[in-house]
Amino acid sequence: MRAPPLLLLLAACAPPASAAAAPTPPGWEPAADAPWCPYKVLPEGPEPGGGRLCFRSPARGFRCQAPGCAAHASAGRSLRASVLRNRSVLLQWRLAPAEARRVRAFALNCSWRGAYTRFPCERVLLGASCRDYLLPDVHDGVRYRLCLQPLPLPPPPRAAPAAAAPEPAAPAECVEFAAEPAGMREIVVAMTAVGGSICVMLVVICLLVAYITENLMHPAFGRPGPRRQP
């Protein structure tokens, strides 16, 4: 039995099975099956536990574009902070697929530099599906340091004695930045425009003074005409 032309067309347009099952290259955005990022803001102090559980939708398709955004990357280039003009900071990170399967959570530590020492500002525990986190409000001119550390999965309960030891945690990636004052750029632009206008006005005033000095203060005396003969 001959197949209808419509089925033949659909079969020709369908991608091969190997291409459909190809893994997505690792990027900055979370997987498509992770619509929410669960996280817990931990209370201040060294005591474990506590905090409030929250959910946020990931920032998909975000691009940091100047002059409204300044990007800062960690030494390993796997963590970056996008400092926005509205004094919020979007923190993004990426992992290799093999490493992501061994992570149970992420620990985020925040600190800022004072006159003589550093002070903690926020501790957050994020789920394994999270790939970004938003700091809603940071202070102007303060040097911040954000460190993100992946926490490995615990060993299975019936594992062999050699595999019972917990896997060591990966080193933390840290990024530092200082938020530029929100109005500083506008102030610089306004001062430049005002300075240019003042310069133009000074040039016009100088030309006007030179004209007045040349033509009014020192008038040109004409040559005496010939005398009339009687």
Short mmCIF file of C-alpha atoms in Angstrom, two decimals:
data_model
loop_
_atom_site.label_atom_id
_atom_site.label_comp_id
_atom_site.label_asym_id
_atom_site.label_seq_id
_atom_site.Cartn_x
_atom_site.Cartn_y
_atom_site.Cartn_z
CA MET A 1 0.00 0.00 0.00
CA ARG A 2 1.36 3.34 -1.01
CA ALA A 3 1.74 5.99 1.72
CA PRO A 4 -0.20 9.23 1.31
CA PRO A 5 1.85 12.26 0.15
CA LEU A 6 1.15 14.13 3.45
CA LEU A 7 2.77 11.36 5.55
CA LEU A 8 5.80 11.31 3.27
CA LEU A 9 6.17 15.08 3.68
CA LEU A 10 5.96 14.86 7.47
CA ALA A 11 8.54 12.07 7.56
CA ALA A 12 10.93 14.08 5.42
CA CYS A 13 10.58 17.19 7.66
CA ALA A 14 10.97 15.36 10.98
CA PRO A 15 14.50 15.52 12.52
CA PRO A 16 16.44 12.29 12.99
CA ALA A 17 16.27 10.58 16.39
CA SER A 18 19.94 11.24 17.17
CA ALA A 19 19.55 15.00 16.55
CA ALA A 20 16.38 15.20 18.68
CA ALA A 21 18.12 13.49 21.61
CA ALA A 22 21.27 15.59 21.39
CA PRO A 23 21.98 17.36 24.72
CA THR A 24 21.68 21.13 24.91
CA PRO A 25 25.08 22.83 25.24
CA PRO A 26 25.70 24.18 28.74
CA GLY A 27 24.85 27.86 29.09
CA TRP A 28 23.93 30.50 31.56
CA GLU A 29 20.21 29.74 31.58
CA PRO A 30 18.52 26.90 33.51
CA ALA A 31 16.95 23.92 31.81
CA ALA A 32 13.55 24.26 30.16
CA ASP A 33 11.99 21.83 32.67
CA ALA A 34 12.98 24.07 35.62
CA PRO A 35 10.38 26.87 35.65
CA TRP A 36 11.08 27.83 39.26
CA CYS A 37 14.13 28.36 41.43
CA PRO A 38 13.62 27.42 45.10
CA TYR A 39 15.85 29.22 47.55
CA LYS A 40 16.06 29.91 51.27
CA VAL A 41 17.37 33.13 52.81
CA LEU A 42 19.22 32.06 55.94
CA PRO A 43 19.12 34.15 59.11
CA GLU A 44 22.10 36.10 60.31
CA GLY A 45 24.47 34.23 62.58
CA PRO A 46 26.33 30.91 62.43
CA GLU A 47 23.41 28.74 63.63
CA PRO A 48 22.20 26.26 60.96
CA GLY A 49 18.61 25.90 59.80
CA GLY A 50 15.82 28.42 59.82
CA GLY A 51 15.13 30.97 57.15
CA ARG A 52 12.21 31.33 54.79
CA LEU A 53 11.62 29.29 51.65
CA CYS A 54 10.91 31.31 48.50
CA PHE A 55 10.50 30.71 44.78
CA ARG A 56 11.49 32.88 41.84
CA SER A 57 11.26 32.50 38.09
CA PRO A 58 14.62 32.44 36.28
CA ALA A 59 15.74 35.40 34.19
CA ARG A 60 15.69 33.88 30.71
CA GLY A 61 17.08 35.79 27.77
CA PHE A 62 18.81 38.39 29.93
CA ARG A 63 21.57 40.42 28.26
CA CYS A 64 23.76 42.92 30.08
CA GLN A 65 24.07 45.95 27.81
CA ALA A 66 25.89 49.20 28.54
CA PRO A 67 25.32 51.85 29.70
CA GLY A 68 22.49 50.50 31.84
CA CYS A 69 24.41 47.42 33.00
CA ALA A 70 27.99 46.54 33.95
CA ALA A 71 29.15 42.89 34.00
CA HIS A 72 31.78 41.46 36.39
CA ALA A 73 33.09 37.88 36.13
CA SER A 74 34.88 35.60 38.57
CA ALA A 75 38.38 34.26 38.05
CA GLY A 76 37.05 30.95 36.73
CA ARG A 77 34.60 32.73 34.36
CA SER A 78 31.74 30.51 35.62
CA LEU A 79 30.14 33.18 37.84
CA ARG A 80 29.18 36.69 36.79
CA ALA A 81 27.39 39.62 38.34
CA SER A 82 25.42 42.08 36.21
CA VAL A 83 25.14 45.38 38.09
CA LEU A 84 22.10 47.31 36.84
CA ARG A 85 21.54 51.04 37.04
CA ASN A 86 18.59 50.61 39.45
CA ARG A 87 21.05 49.29 42.11
CA SER A 88 20.04 45.64 41.67
CA VAL A 89 22.50 42.84 40.82
CA LEU A 90 21.70 39.70 38.85
CA LEU A 91 24.05 36.86 39.74
CA GLN A 92 24.36 34.06 37.14
CA TRP A 93 26.42 30.86 37.05
CA ARG A 94 26.86 27.79 34.87
CA LEU A 95 28.03 24.22 35.34
CA ALA A 96 29.03 21.37 33.07
CA PRO A 97 26.28 18.73 32.70
CA ALA A 98 28.38 16.08 34.49
CA GLU A 99 29.03 18.41 37.42
CA ALA A 100 25.42 19.58 37.60
CA ARG A 101 24.22 16.01 38.18
CA ARG A 102 26.35 15.77 41.35
CA VAL A 103 25.08 19.02 42.92
CA ARG A 104 22.28 19.07 45.51
CA ALA A 105 22.29 22.83 46.25
CA PHE A 106 24.29 26.06 46.06
CA ALA A 107 25.50 28.13 49.00
CA LEU A 108 25.72 31.89 48.35
CA ASN A 109 27.61 34.11 50.76
CA CYS A 110 27.60 37.89 50.47
CA SER A 111 29.86 40.39 52.21
CA TRP A 112 30.80 44.03 51.81
CA ARG A 113 33.98 45.86 52.70
CA GLY A 114 33.88 48.51 55.37
CA ALA A 115 36.58 50.87 56.59
CA TYR A 116 38.57 48.20 58.44
CA THR A 117 36.89 44.82 57.91
CA ARG A 118 34.23 42.94 55.96
CA PHE A 119 30.63 42.56 57.07
CA PRO A 120 28.19 39.79 56.04
CA CYS A 121 25.14 40.95 54.11
CA GLU A 122 23.20 37.83 53.04
CA ARG A 123 23.39 34.03 53.07
CA VAL A 124 21.21 32.08 50.63
CA LEU A 125 20.77 28.37 49.97
CA LEU A 126 19.61 27.76 46.39
CA GLY A 127 18.24 24.64 44.76
CA ALA A 128 20.20 22.54 42.29
CA SER A 129 18.05 23.80 39.39
CA CYS A 130 18.87 27.45 40.07
CA ARG A 131 21.22 29.30 37.75
CA ASP A 132 20.66 32.90 38.84
CA TYR A 133 19.77 35.01 41.84
CA LEU A 134 18.74 38.67 42.15
CA LEU A 135 20.02 41.03 44.82
CA PRO A 136 17.31 43.71 44.79
CA ASP A 137 19.15 46.59 46.44
CA VAL A 138 22.84 47.30 46.97
CA HIS A 139 24.50 50.41 48.36
CA ASP A 140 26.35 52.87 46.14
CA GLY A 141 30.14 52.94 46.29
CA VAL A 142 30.41 49.81 48.50
CA ARG A 143 32.72 46.98 47.46
CA TYR A 144 30.72 43.73 47.48
CA ARG A 145 32.03 40.18 47.33
CA LEU A 146 29.72 37.31 46.34
CA CYS A 147 30.88 33.70 46.64
CA LEU A 148 28.94 30.71 45.29
CA GLN A 149 29.83 27.15 46.27
CA PRO A 150 28.17 23.99 44.85
CA LEU A 151 27.20 21.47 47.55
CA PRO A 152 27.60 17.81 46.48
CA LEU A 153 25.01 15.09 46.86
CA PRO A 154 25.31 12.85 49.94
CA PRO A 155 26.46 9.25 49.38
CA PRO A 156 23.71 6.63 48.92
CA PRO A 157 22.60 4.90 52.16
CA ARG A 158 23.69 1.42 51.04
CA ALA A 159 26.93 2.37 49.36
CA ALA A 160 30.16 0.46 49.70
CA PRO A 161 32.50 1.50 52.53
CA ALA A 162 34.94 2.99 50.05
CA ALA A 163 32.15 5.11 48.54
CA ALA A 164 30.51 5.99 51.86
CA ALA A 165 32.76 9.01 52.38
CA PRO A 166 31.08 12.22 51.19
CA GLU A 167 32.40 13.80 48.02
CA PRO A 168 34.48 16.92 48.72
CA ALA A 169 32.76 20.18 47.90
CA ALA A 170 33.92 22.11 44.87
CA PRO A 171 35.79 25.35 45.52
CA ALA A 172 33.71 28.50 45.67
CA GLU A 173 33.72 31.02 42.83
CA CYS A 174 33.81 34.66 43.95
CA VAL A 175 33.11 37.90 42.16
CA GLU A 176 33.68 41.46 43.41
CA PHE A 177 32.06 44.67 42.24
CA ALA A 178 31.11 48.16 43.36
CA ALA A 179 27.77 49.65 42.37
CA GLU A 180 28.07 53.00 40.64
CA PRO A 181 25.78 55.71 42.04
CA ALA A 182 22.57 55.80 40.05
CA GLY A 183 22.71 59.52 39.35
CA MET A 184 26.45 59.85 38.82
CA ARG A 185 26.32 59.27 35.07
CA GLU A 186 23.48 61.78 34.65
CA ILE A 187 25.35 64.32 36.76
CA VAL A 188 28.49 63.95 34.63
CA VAL A 189 26.49 64.37 31.42
CA ALA A 190 24.70 67.43 32.79
CA MET A 191 27.94 69.02 33.98
CA THR A 192 29.53 68.42 30.58
CA ALA A 193 26.60 70.04 28.81
CA VAL A 194 26.57 73.02 31.18
CA GLY A 195 30.35 73.41 30.88
CA GLY A 196 30.10 73.45 27.09
CA SER A 197 27.37 76.08 27.19
CA ILE A 198 29.41 78.24 29.57
CA CYS A 199 32.44 78.01 27.26
CA VAL A 200 30.36 79.12 24.28
CA MET A 201 28.94 82.03 26.25
CA LEU A 202 32.43 83.11 27.36
CA VAL A 203 33.68 83.08 23.78
CA VAL A 204 30.73 85.20 22.66
CA ILE A 205 31.30 87.67 25.52
CA CYS A 206 35.01 87.95 24.69
CA LEU A 207 34.26 88.64 21.05
CA LEU A 208 31.67 91.25 22.02
CA VAL A 209 34.08 92.99 24.40
CA ALA A 210 36.80 93.02 21.75
CA TYR A 211 34.39 94.51 19.22
CA ILE A 212 33.26 97.23 21.63
CA THR A 213 36.83 98.04 22.64
CA GLU A 214 37.99 98.27 19.04
CA ASN A 215 35.14 100.30 17.58
CA LEU A 216 33.71 102.44 20.38
CA MET A 217 36.54 103.11 22.83
CA HIS A 218 39.10 103.87 20.08
CA PRO A 219 37.22 105.32 17.08
CA ALA A 220 39.16 105.67 13.90
CA PHE A 221 39.91 109.33 13.01
CA GLY A 222 39.47 110.12 9.33
CA ARG A 223 42.07 112.02 7.35
CA PRO A 224 41.44 115.79 7.04
CA GLY A 225 39.97 116.73 3.70
CA PRO A 226 41.49 119.36 1.34
CA ARG A 227 40.90 123.00 2.21
CA ARG A 228 38.70 125.04 0.00
CA GLN A 229 40.38 127.80 -1.93
CA PRO A 230 38.76 131.27 -1.65
#
